Amino acid sequence: VQLQAYGGGLVQAGDFLRLSCAACGRPPGSGIGGWFRQAPGKGREFLAFIRRDGVTYYADSVKDRFTISRDDAKNTLYLHLNSLKPEDTAVYFCAADVRGRGGVYMADYWGQGTQVTVSS
């Protein structure tokens, strides 16, 4: 399974972006798709996941502003980022076969990341 994330860019605070993640191949496991991000000097942060049946789960830090969705016919995962803030500046990664335990999330397949930069 190969994942290709795109859609990042330089935006101003308050703007919105839609990130996309195209998958080549069907993940062999749960098929749970997710998004993570890594800000400069920080560890990778879980943002959201979506199951094949459409059930979603979000980190508290983004649940009111970000929306995850998927289009399995297009093998594509999306993350809609609204009301962006400078602290949202990070490299955003998509992932497949996401799993979590005790509040720690990980995945078996990762995209290469797309940079989102939010200016104040």
Tab-separated table of N, CA, C and O in Angstrom:
chain	number	residue	atom	x	y	z
A	1	VAL	N	0.848	-1.183	0.000
A	1	VAL	CA	0.000	0.000	0.000
A	1	VAL	C	0.886	1.236	0.000
A	1	VAL	O	1.772	1.379	0.836
A	2	GLN	N	0.626	2.124	-0.942
A	2	GLN	CA	1.338	3.399	-0.991
A	2	GLN	C	0.338	4.530	-0.841
A	2	GLN	O	-0.738	4.496	-1.425
A	3	LEU	N	0.725	5.515	-0.042
A	3	LEU	CA	-0.139	6.659	0.223
A	3	LEU	C	0.553	7.931	-0.244
A	3	LEU	O	1.737	8.121	0.022
A	4	GLN	N	-0.189	8.796	-0.895
A	4	GLN	CA	0.335	10.058	-1.403
A	4	GLN	C	-0.536	11.192	-0.887
A	4	GLN	O	-1.673	11.332	-1.299
A	5	ALA	N	0.011	11.991	0.011
A	5	ALA	CA	-0.728	13.125	0.567
A	5	ALA	C	-0.405	14.388	-0.209
A	5	ALA	O	0.728	14.598	-0.628
A	6	TYR	N	-1.413	15.226	-0.396
A	6	TYR	CA	-1.187	16.498	-1.083
A	6	TYR	C	-2.271	17.482	-0.660
A	6	TYR	O	-3.239	17.105	0.008
A	7	GLY	N	-2.071	18.735	-1.050
A	7	GLY	CA	-3.056	19.766	-0.736
A	7	GLY	C	-2.588	20.793	0.271
A	7	GLY	O	-3.309	21.754	0.561
A	8	GLY	N	-1.396	20.601	0.836
A	8	GLY	CA	-0.895	21.580	1.784
A	8	GLY	C	-0.501	22.870	1.086
A	8	GLY	O	-0.560	22.983	-0.132
A	9	GLY	N	-0.119	23.843	1.886
A	9	GLY	CA	0.297	25.114	1.315
A	9	GLY	C	0.450	26.170	2.380
A	9	GLY	O	0.392	25.884	3.579
A	10	LEU	N	0.647	27.388	1.913
A	10	LEU	CA	0.782	28.546	2.802
A	10	LEU	C	-0.527	29.316	2.798
A	10	LEU	O	-0.998	29.743	1.738
A	11	VAL	N	-1.131	29.455	3.968
A	11	VAL	CA	-2.405	30.157	4.086
A	11	VAL	C	-2.329	31.132	5.255
A	11	VAL	O	-1.376	31.103	6.039
A	12	GLN	N	-3.349	31.953	5.363
A	12	GLN	CA	-3.424	32.895	6.471
A	12	GLN	C	-4.328	32.357	7.571
A	12	GLN	O	-5.187	31.498	7.319
A	13	ALA	N	-4.140	32.856	8.746
A	13	ALA	CA	-4.983	32.459	9.869
A	13	ALA	C	-6.448	32.705	9.511
A	13	ALA	O	-6.800	33.740	8.939
A	14	GLY	N	-7.279	31.711	9.845
A	14	GLY	CA	-8.695	31.804	9.535
A	14	GLY	C	-9.082	31.141	8.231
A	14	GLY	O	-10.274	30.906	7.989
A	15	ASP	N	-8.089	30.852	7.403
A	15	ASP	CA	-8.362	30.203	6.116
A	15	ASP	C	-8.671	28.718	6.307
A	15	ASP	O	-8.607	28.181	7.415
A	16	PHE	N	-8.962	28.063	5.192
A	16	PHE	CA	-9.231	26.631	5.220
A	16	PHE	C	-8.430	25.940	4.123
A	16	PHE	O	-7.996	26.574	3.147
A	17	LEU	N	-8.230	24.665	4.306
A	17	LEU	CA	-7.555	23.826	3.338
A	17	LEU	C	-8.228	22.463	3.310
A	17	LEU	O	-8.844	22.046	4.291
A	18	ARG	N	-8.099	21.783	2.194
A	18	ARG	CA	-8.507	20.394	2.126
A	18	ARG	C	-7.294	19.568	1.726
A	18	ARG	O	-6.729	19.759	0.640
A	19	LEU	N	-6.911	18.679	2.606
A	19	LEU	CA	-5.829	17.751	2.308
A	19	LEU	C	-6.427	16.474	1.744
A	19	LEU	O	-7.498	16.030	2.171
A	20	SER	N	-5.713	15.895	0.797
A	20	SER	CA	-6.146	14.640	0.200
A	20	SER	C	-5.037	13.609	0.333
A	20	SER	O	-3.855	13.957	0.410
A	21	CYS	N	-5.433	12.361	0.342
A	21	CYS	CA	-4.475	11.262	0.436
A	21	CYS	C	-4.956	10.152	-0.486
A	21	CYS	O	-5.979	9.524	-0.222
A	22	ALA	N	-4.224	9.951	-1.561
A	22	ALA	CA	-4.580	8.923	-2.527
A	22	ALA	C	-3.855	7.629	-2.169
A	22	ALA	O	-2.645	7.633	-1.924
A	23	ALA	N	-4.606	6.551	-2.136
A	23	ALA	CA	-4.034	5.248	-1.800
A	23	ALA	C	-3.904	4.391	-3.054
A	23	ALA	O	-4.825	4.318	-3.862
A	24	CYS	N	-2.748	3.777	-3.181
A	24	CYS	CA	-2.528	2.805	-4.245
A	24	CYS	C	-2.506	1.437	-3.578
A	24	CYS	O	-1.557	1.089	-2.882
A	25	GLY	N	-3.584	0.705	-3.757
A	25	GLY	CA	-3.704	-0.571	-3.093
A	25	GLY	C	-4.641	-0.495	-1.907
A	25	GLY	O	-4.833	0.563	-1.317
A	26	ARG	N	-5.224	-1.615	-1.569
A	26	ARG	CA	-6.173	-1.662	-0.448
A	26	ARG	C	-5.444	-2.161	0.786
A	26	ARG	O	-4.837	-3.240	0.772
A	27	PRO	N	-5.502	-1.400	1.877
A	27	PRO	CA	-4.846	-1.854	3.108
A	27	PRO	C	-5.385	-3.207	3.525
A	27	PRO	O	-6.596	-3.417	3.537
A	28	PRO	N	-4.535	-4.129	3.892
A	28	PRO	CA	-4.964	-5.496	4.202
A	28	PRO	C	-5.629	-5.650	5.556
A	28	PRO	O	-6.256	-6.674	5.826
A	29	GLY	N	-5.476	-4.642	6.401
A	29	GLY	CA	-5.997	-4.764	7.757
A	29	GLY	C	-7.358	-4.125	7.918
A	29	GLY	O	-8.259	-4.327	7.111
A	30	SER	N	-7.490	-3.319	8.945
A	30	SER	CA	-8.778	-2.722	9.305
A	30	SER	C	-9.275	-1.710	8.276
A	30	SER	O	-10.459	-1.430	8.203
A	31	GLY	N	-8.357	-1.144	7.518
A	31	GLY	CA	-8.764	-0.115	6.562
A	31	GLY	C	-9.078	1.215	7.212
A	31	GLY	O	-9.587	2.120	6.547
A	32	ILE	N	-8.771	1.354	8.499
A	32	ILE	CA	-9.017	2.624	9.177
A	32	ILE	C	-7.997	3.638	8.675
A	32	ILE	O	-6.801	3.425	8.749
A	33	GLY	N	-8.507	4.751	8.133
A	33	GLY	CA	-7.648	5.814	7.641
A	33	GLY	C	-7.514	6.912	8.674
A	33	GLY	O	-8.451	7.161	9.437
A	34	GLY	N	-6.381	7.544	8.699
A	34	GLY	CA	-6.184	8.584	9.693
A	34	GLY	C	-5.231	9.658	9.235
A	34	GLY	O	-4.564	9.538	8.198
A	35	TRP	N	-5.217	10.737	10.013
A	35	TRP	CA	-4.307	11.844	9.779
A	35	TRP	C	-3.543	12.160	11.054
A	35	TRP	O	-4.114	12.121	12.150
A	36	PHE	N	-2.298	12.493	10.868
A	36	PHE	CA	-1.411	12.908	11.948
A	36	PHE	C	-0.685	14.168	11.483
A	36	PHE	O	-0.709	14.498	10.307
A	37	ARG	N	-0.032	14.833	12.399
A	37	ARG	CA	0.806	15.958	11.995
A	37	ARG	C	2.022	16.038	12.908
A	37	ARG	O	2.021	15.502	14.015
A	38	GLN	N	3.045	16.704	12.403
A	38	GLN	CA	4.251	16.898	13.189
A	38	GLN	C	4.727	18.327	13.001
A	38	GLN	O	5.101	18.730	11.890
A	39	ALA	N	4.671	19.079	14.080
A	39	ALA	CA	5.130	20.455	14.062
A	39	ALA	C	6.634	20.485	14.305
A	39	ALA	O	7.195	19.540	14.864
A	40	PRO	N	7.295	21.570	13.917
A	40	PRO	CA	8.741	21.668	14.113
A	40	PRO	C	9.134	21.465	15.571
A	40	PRO	O	8.563	22.089	16.470
A	41	GLY	N	10.054	20.557	15.800
A	41	GLY	CA	10.554	20.321	17.143
A	41	GLY	C	9.644	19.509	18.042
A	41	GLY	O	9.913	19.363	19.235
A	42	LYS	N	8.549	18.982	17.482
A	42	LYS	CA	7.593	18.215	18.282
A	42	LYS	C	7.424	16.816	17.717
A	42	LYS	O	7.814	16.522	16.593
A	43	GLY	N	6.807	15.967	18.506
A	43	GLY	CA	6.524	14.613	18.068
A	43	GLY	C	5.303	14.550	17.169
A	43	GLY	O	4.599	15.548	16.974
A	44	ARG	N	5.076	13.389	16.605
A	44	ARG	CA	3.933	13.220	15.724
A	44	ARG	C	2.657	13.192	16.556
A	44	ARG	O	2.566	12.472	17.546
A	45	GLU	N	1.655	13.950	16.123
A	45	GLU	CA	0.394	14.108	16.843
A	45	GLU	C	-0.746	13.483	16.061
A	45	GLU	O	-0.958	13.787	14.880
A	46	PHE	N	-1.511	12.632	16.714
A	46	PHE	CA	-2.703	12.051	16.106
A	46	PHE	C	-3.786	13.125	15.982
A	46	PHE	O	-3.997	13.912	16.916
A	47	LEU	N	-4.496	13.137	14.840
A	47	LEU	CA	-5.567	14.105	14.625
A	47	LEU	C	-6.943	13.456	14.531
A	47	LEU	O	-7.893	13.911	15.174
A	48	ALA	N	-7.077	12.441	13.699
A	48	ALA	CA	-8.396	11.870	13.466
A	48	ALA	C	-8.256	10.541	12.740
A	48	ALA	O	-7.271	10.301	12.055
A	49	PHE	N	-9.299	9.695	12.889
A	49	PHE	CA	-9.384	8.508	12.055
A	49	PHE	C	-10.811	8.303	11.595
A	49	PHE	O	-11.765	8.850	12.171
A	50	ILE	N	-10.966	7.504	10.551
A	50	ILE	CA	-12.280	7.165	10.025
A	50	ILE	C	-12.274	5.695	9.649
A	50	ILE	O	-11.361	5.207	8.977
A	51	ARG	N	-13.290	4.991	10.078
A	51	ARG	CA	-13.415	3.566	9.776
A	51	ARG	C	-14.064	3.370	8.421
A	51	ARG	O	-14.608	4.311	7.833
A	52	ARG	N	-14.064	2.152	7.939
A	52	ARG	CA	-14.706	1.856	6.652
A	52	ARG	C	-16.204	2.161	6.698
A	52	ARG	O	-16.793	2.529	5.681
A	53	ASP	N	-16.820	2.022	7.883
A	53	ASP	CA	-18.257	2.287	7.977
A	53	ASP	C	-18.563	3.774	8.187
A	53	ASP	O	-19.724	4.143	8.385
A	54	GLY	N	-17.525	4.584	8.171
A	54	GLY	CA	-17.732	6.028	8.259
A	54	GLY	C	-17.649	6.607	9.661
A	54	GLY	O	-17.724	7.831	9.826
A	55	VAL	N	-17.530	5.766	10.643
A	55	VAL	CA	-17.408	6.268	12.008
A	55	VAL	C	-16.074	7.001	12.161
A	55	VAL	O	-15.030	6.525	11.719
A	56	THR	N	-16.140	8.159	12.795
A	56	THR	CA	-14.949	8.999	12.940
A	56	THR	C	-14.614	9.232	14.404
A	56	THR	O	-15.463	9.096	15.299
A	57	TYR	N	-13.373	9.611	14.618
A	57	TYR	CA	-12.916	9.976	15.960
A	57	TYR	C	-11.844	11.039	15.806
A	57	TYR	O	-11.002	10.955	14.915
A	58	TYR	N	-11.896	12.042	16.689
A	58	TYR	CA	-10.985	13.171	16.591
A	58	TYR	C	-10.240	13.417	17.897
A	58	TYR	O	-10.768	13.180	18.975
A	59	ALA	N	-9.045	13.948	17.759
A	59	ALA	CA	-8.351	14.454	18.924
A	59	ALA	C	-9.081	15.707	19.408
A	59	ALA	O	-9.628	16.462	18.595
A	60	ASP	N	-9.086	15.919	20.699
A	60	ASP	CA	-9.785	17.067	21.259
A	60	ASP	C	-9.280	18.389	20.670
A	60	ASP	O	-10.037	19.345	20.516
A	61	SER	N	-8.013	18.424	20.333
A	61	SER	CA	-7.414	19.674	19.871
A	61	SER	C	-7.947	20.138	18.530
A	61	SER	O	-7.826	21.319	18.189
A	62	VAL	N	-8.566	19.244	17.755
A	62	VAL	CA	-8.999	19.619	16.413
A	62	VAL	C	-10.447	19.274	16.123
A	62	VAL	O	-10.945	19.566	15.019
A	63	LYS	N	-11.148	18.661	17.037
A	63	LYS	CA	-12.466	18.098	16.719
A	63	LYS	C	-13.475	19.149	16.301
A	63	LYS	O	-14.455	18.817	15.625
A	64	ASP	N	-13.305	20.384	16.681
A	64	ASP	CA	-14.267	21.421	16.316
A	64	ASP	C	-13.917	22.130	15.017
A	64	ASP	O	-14.715	22.923	14.506
A	65	ARG	N	-12.736	21.842	14.466
A	65	ARG	CA	-12.293	22.580	13.282
A	65	ARG	C	-11.930	21.684	12.101
A	65	ARG	O	-11.961	22.148	10.953
A	66	PHE	N	-11.554	20.453	12.346
A	66	PHE	CA	-11.125	19.558	11.273
A	66	PHE	C	-12.188	18.485	11.040
A	66	PHE	O	-12.849	18.041	11.988
A	67	THR	N	-12.319	18.059	9.791
A	67	THR	CA	-13.261	16.999	9.437
A	67	THR	C	-12.561	15.985	8.543
A	67	THR	O	-11.985	16.358	7.515
A	68	ILE	N	-12.642	14.736	8.935
A	68	ILE	CA	-12.062	13.669	8.141
A	68	ILE	C	-13.165	12.994	7.339
A	68	ILE	O	-14.302	12.863	7.806
A	69	SER	N	-12.848	12.601	6.120
A	69	SER	CA	-13.809	11.883	5.290
A	69	SER	C	-13.047	10.960	4.352
A	69	SER	O	-11.822	11.046	4.236
A	70	ARG	N	-13.776	10.098	3.688
A	70	ARG	CA	-13.152	9.162	2.763
A	70	ARG	C	-14.076	8.887	1.599
A	70	ARG	O	-15.305	8.946	1.744
A	71	ASP	N	-13.488	8.576	0.471
A	71	ASP	CA	-14.219	8.155	-0.712
A	71	ASP	C	-13.544	6.872	-1.181
A	71	ASP	O	-12.524	6.923	-1.884
A	72	ASP	N	-14.100	5.754	-0.789
A	72	ASP	CA	-13.463	4.481	-1.101
A	72	ASP	C	-13.511	4.166	-2.597
A	72	ASP	O	-12.669	3.417	-3.100
A	73	ALA	N	-14.472	4.728	-3.299
A	73	ALA	CA	-14.523	4.520	-4.753
A	73	ALA	C	-13.310	5.154	-5.435
A	73	ALA	O	-12.874	4.697	-6.486
A	74	LYS	N	-12.782	6.207	-4.822
A	74	LYS	CA	-11.608	6.887	-5.356
A	74	LYS	C	-10.340	6.531	-4.590
A	74	LYS	O	-9.275	7.086	-4.884
A	75	ASN	N	-10.479	5.650	-3.587
A	75	ASN	CA	-9.327	5.295	-2.744
A	75	ASN	C	-8.650	6.538	-2.179
A	75	ASN	O	-7.417	6.646	-2.176
A	76	THR	N	-9.472	7.462	-1.713
A	76	THR	CA	-8.940	8.737	-1.249
A	76	THR	C	-9.482	9.086	0.131
A	76	THR	O	-10.667	8.895	0.403
A	77	LEU	N	-8.585	9.594	0.941
A	77	LEU	CA	-8.894	10.066	2.287
A	77	LEU	C	-8.736	11.584	2.293
A	77	LEU	O	-7.845	12.110	1.614
A	78	TYR	N	-9.591	12.261	3.029
A	78	TYR	CA	-9.547	13.723	3.067
A	78	TYR	C	-9.454	14.235	4.503
A	78	TYR	O	-9.903	13.575	5.436
A	79	LEU	N	-8.910	15.417	4.633
A	79	LEU	CA	-8.970	16.136	5.904
A	79	LEU	C	-9.273	17.598	5.581
A	79	LEU	O	-8.487	18.258	4.913
A	80	HIS	N	-10.414	18.049	6.049
A	80	HIS	CA	-10.808	19.437	5.871
A	80	HIS	C	-10.356	20.211	7.103
A	80	HIS	O	-10.745	19.874	8.227
A	81	LEU	N	-9.560	21.239	6.862
A	81	LEU	CA	-9.036	22.047	7.950
A	81	LEU	C	-9.678	23.428	7.890
A	81	LEU	O	-9.487	24.159	6.908
A	82	ASN	N	-10.450	23.779	8.878
A	82	ASN	CA	-11.137	25.062	8.927
A	82	ASN	C	-10.554	25.943	10.030
A	82	ASN	O	-9.959	25.452	10.992
A	83	SER	N	-10.768	27.230	9.868
A	83	SER	CA	-10.332	28.207	10.882
A	83	SER	C	-8.895	27.955	11.316
A	83	SER	O	-8.593	27.829	12.512
A	84	LEU	N	-8.033	27.882	10.348
A	84	LEU	CA	-6.641	27.538	10.633
A	84	LEU	C	-5.953	28.584	11.496
A	84	LEU	O	-6.239	29.791	11.382
A	85	LYS	N	-5.064	28.098	12.358
A	85	LYS	CA	-4.315	28.942	13.271
A	85	LYS	C	-2.818	28.744	13.020
A	85	LYS	O	-2.410	27.693	12.518
A	86	PRO	N	-2.016	29.718	13.384
A	86	PRO	CA	-0.564	29.546	13.201
A	86	PRO	C	-0.038	28.279	13.868
A	86	PRO	O	0.896	27.643	13.349
A	87	GLU	N	-0.619	27.875	14.985
A	87	GLU	CA	-0.163	26.663	15.670
A	87	GLU	C	-0.533	25.378	14.942
A	87	GLU	O	-0.128	24.294	15.338
A	88	ASP	N	-1.306	25.501	13.875
A	88	ASP	CA	-1.596	24.330	13.030
A	88	ASP	C	-0.471	24.080	12.027
A	88	ASP	O	-0.509	23.087	11.295
A	89	THR	N	0.512	24.956	11.986
A	89	THR	CA	1.639	24.775	11.086
A	89	THR	C	2.364	23.483	11.411
A	89	THR	O	2.788	23.267	12.548
A	90	ALA	N	2.477	22.613	10.416
A	90	ALA	CA	3.069	21.295	10.625
A	90	ALA	C	3.123	20.560	9.286
A	90	ALA	O	2.540	21.002	8.302
A	91	VAL	N	3.805	19.437	9.310
A	91	VAL	CA	3.709	18.496	8.202
A	91	VAL	C	2.588	17.521	8.544
A	91	VAL	O	2.571	16.944	9.638
A	92	TYR	N	1.664	17.361	7.628
A	92	TYR	CA	0.500	16.520	7.846
A	92	TYR	C	0.693	15.198	7.102
A	92	TYR	O	1.009	15.182	5.909
A	93	PHE	N	0.474	14.119	7.818
A	93	PHE	CA	0.658	12.776	7.283
A	93	PHE	C	-0.662	12.020	7.269
A	93	PHE	O	-1.408	12.055	8.252
A	94	CYS	N	-0.919	11.326	6.187
A	94	CYS	CA	-2.041	10.401	6.187
A	94	CYS	C	-1.517	9.007	6.499
A	94	CYS	O	-0.323	8.723	6.340
A	95	ALA	N	-2.413	8.162	6.951
A	95	ALA	CA	-2.017	6.827	7.364
A	95	ALA	C	-3.161	5.856	7.149
A	95	ALA	O	-4.333	6.250	7.116
A	96	ALA	N	-2.814	4.589	7.029
A	96	ALA	CA	-3.811	3.544	6.850
A	96	ALA	C	-3.582	2.416	7.842
A	96	ALA	O	-2.462	2.214	8.305
A	97	ASP	N	-4.651	1.722	8.125
A	97	ASP	CA	-4.632	0.680	9.158
A	97	ASP	C	-4.159	1.277	10.478
A	97	ASP	O	-3.228	0.809	11.119
A	98	VAL	N	-4.852	2.358	10.843
A	98	VAL	CA	-4.572	3.053	12.092
A	98	VAL	C	-5.123	2.240	13.255
A	98	VAL	O	-6.191	1.636	13.161
A	99	ARG	N	-4.396	2.227	14.325
A	99	ARG	CA	-4.865	1.556	15.535
A	99	ARG	C	-4.410	2.359	16.739
A	99	ARG	O	-3.440	3.106	16.667
A	100	GLY	N	-5.112	2.171	17.816
A	100	GLY	CA	-4.767	2.919	19.012
A	100	GLY	C	-4.950	2.087	20.259
A	100	GLY	O	-5.756	1.150	20.295
A	101	ARG	N	-4.192	2.430	21.279
A	101	ARG	CA	-4.308	1.763	22.582
A	101	ARG	C	-3.845	2.744	23.640
A	101	ARG	O	-2.760	3.325	23.519
A	102	GLY	N	-4.706	2.937	24.616
A	102	GLY	CA	-4.336	3.829	25.705
A	102	GLY	C	-4.069	5.249	25.264
A	102	GLY	O	-3.226	5.941	25.861
A	103	GLY	N	-4.757	5.684	24.233
A	103	GLY	CA	-4.574	7.052	23.770
A	103	GLY	C	-3.389	7.259	22.862
A	103	GLY	O	-3.111	8.388	22.443
A	104	VAL	N	-2.666	6.191	22.553
A	104	VAL	CA	-1.528	6.263	21.642
A	104	VAL	C	-1.930	5.631	20.317
A	104	VAL	O	-2.409	4.505	20.286
A	105	TYR	N	-1.752	6.391	19.242
A	105	TYR	CA	-2.172	5.927	17.928
A	105	TYR	C	-0.970	5.684	17.028
A	105	TYR	O	0.013	6.427	17.085
A	106	MET	N	-1.089	4.685	16.194
A	106	MET	CA	-0.032	4.345	15.256
A	106	MET	C	-0.679	3.752	14.022
A	106	MET	O	-1.895	3.570	13.975
A	107	ALA	N	0.123	3.516	13.004
A	107	ALA	CA	-0.420	2.996	11.758
A	107	ALA	C	0.601	2.103	11.069
A	107	ALA	O	1.801	2.205	11.316
A	108	ASP	N	0.083	1.260	10.203
A	108	ASP	CA	0.967	0.353	9.472
A	108	ASP	C	1.485	0.977	8.176
A	108	ASP	O	2.526	0.554	7.665
A	109	TYR	N	0.760	1.946	7.630
A	109	TYR	CA	1.142	2.549	6.364
A	109	TYR	C	1.061	4.061	6.488
A	109	TYR	O	0.106	4.593	7.053
A	110	TRP	N	2.073	4.730	5.925
A	110	TRP	CA	2.175	6.182	6.056
A	110	TRP	C	2.401	6.827	4.691
A	110	TRP	O	3.125	6.291	3.850
A	111	GLY	N	1.796	8.012	4.521
A	111	GLY	CA	2.117	8.844	3.378
A	111	GLY	C	3.355	9.670	3.675
A	111	GLY	O	3.865	9.672	4.805
A	112	GLN	N	3.831	10.405	2.700
A	112	GLN	CA	5.091	11.127	2.845
A	112	GLN	C	4.946	12.477	3.523
A	112	GLN	O	5.937	13.059	3.915
A	113	GLY	N	3.736	12.954	3.704
A	113	GLY	CA	3.529	14.219	4.391
A	113	GLY	C	3.373	15.389	3.441
A	113	GLY	O	3.985	15.433	2.372
A	114	THR	N	2.550	16.339	3.845
A	114	THR	CA	2.364	17.563	3.087
A	114	THR	C	2.431	18.736	4.063
A	114	THR	O	1.839	18.688	5.140
A	115	GLN	N	3.158	19.773	3.696
A	115	GLN	CA	3.403	20.890	4.598
A	115	GLN	C	2.234	21.865	4.603
A	115	GLN	O	1.770	22.295	3.545
A	116	VAL	N	1.786	22.209	5.788
A	116	VAL	CA	0.787	23.265	5.968
A	116	VAL	C	1.441	24.360	6.805
A	116	VAL	O	1.938	24.097	7.899
A	117	THR	N	1.425	25.561	6.276
A	117	THR	CA	1.989	26.704	6.985
A	117	THR	C	0.921	27.776	7.103
A	117	THR	O	0.342	28.183	6.093
A	118	VAL	N	0.650	28.193	8.322
A	118	VAL	CA	-0.386	29.192	8.577
A	118	VAL	C	0.276	30.455	9.114
A	118	VAL	O	0.911	30.434	10.166
A	119	SER	N	0.135	31.530	8.384
A	119	SER	CA	0.716	32.803	8.810
A	119	SER	C	-0.302	33.598	9.620
A	119	SER	O	-1.507	33.493	9.403
A	120	SER	N	0.197	34.395	10.530
A	120	SER	CA	-0.697	35.180	11.391
A	120	SER	C	-1.065	36.505	10.747
A	120	SER	O	-0.516	36.912	9.750
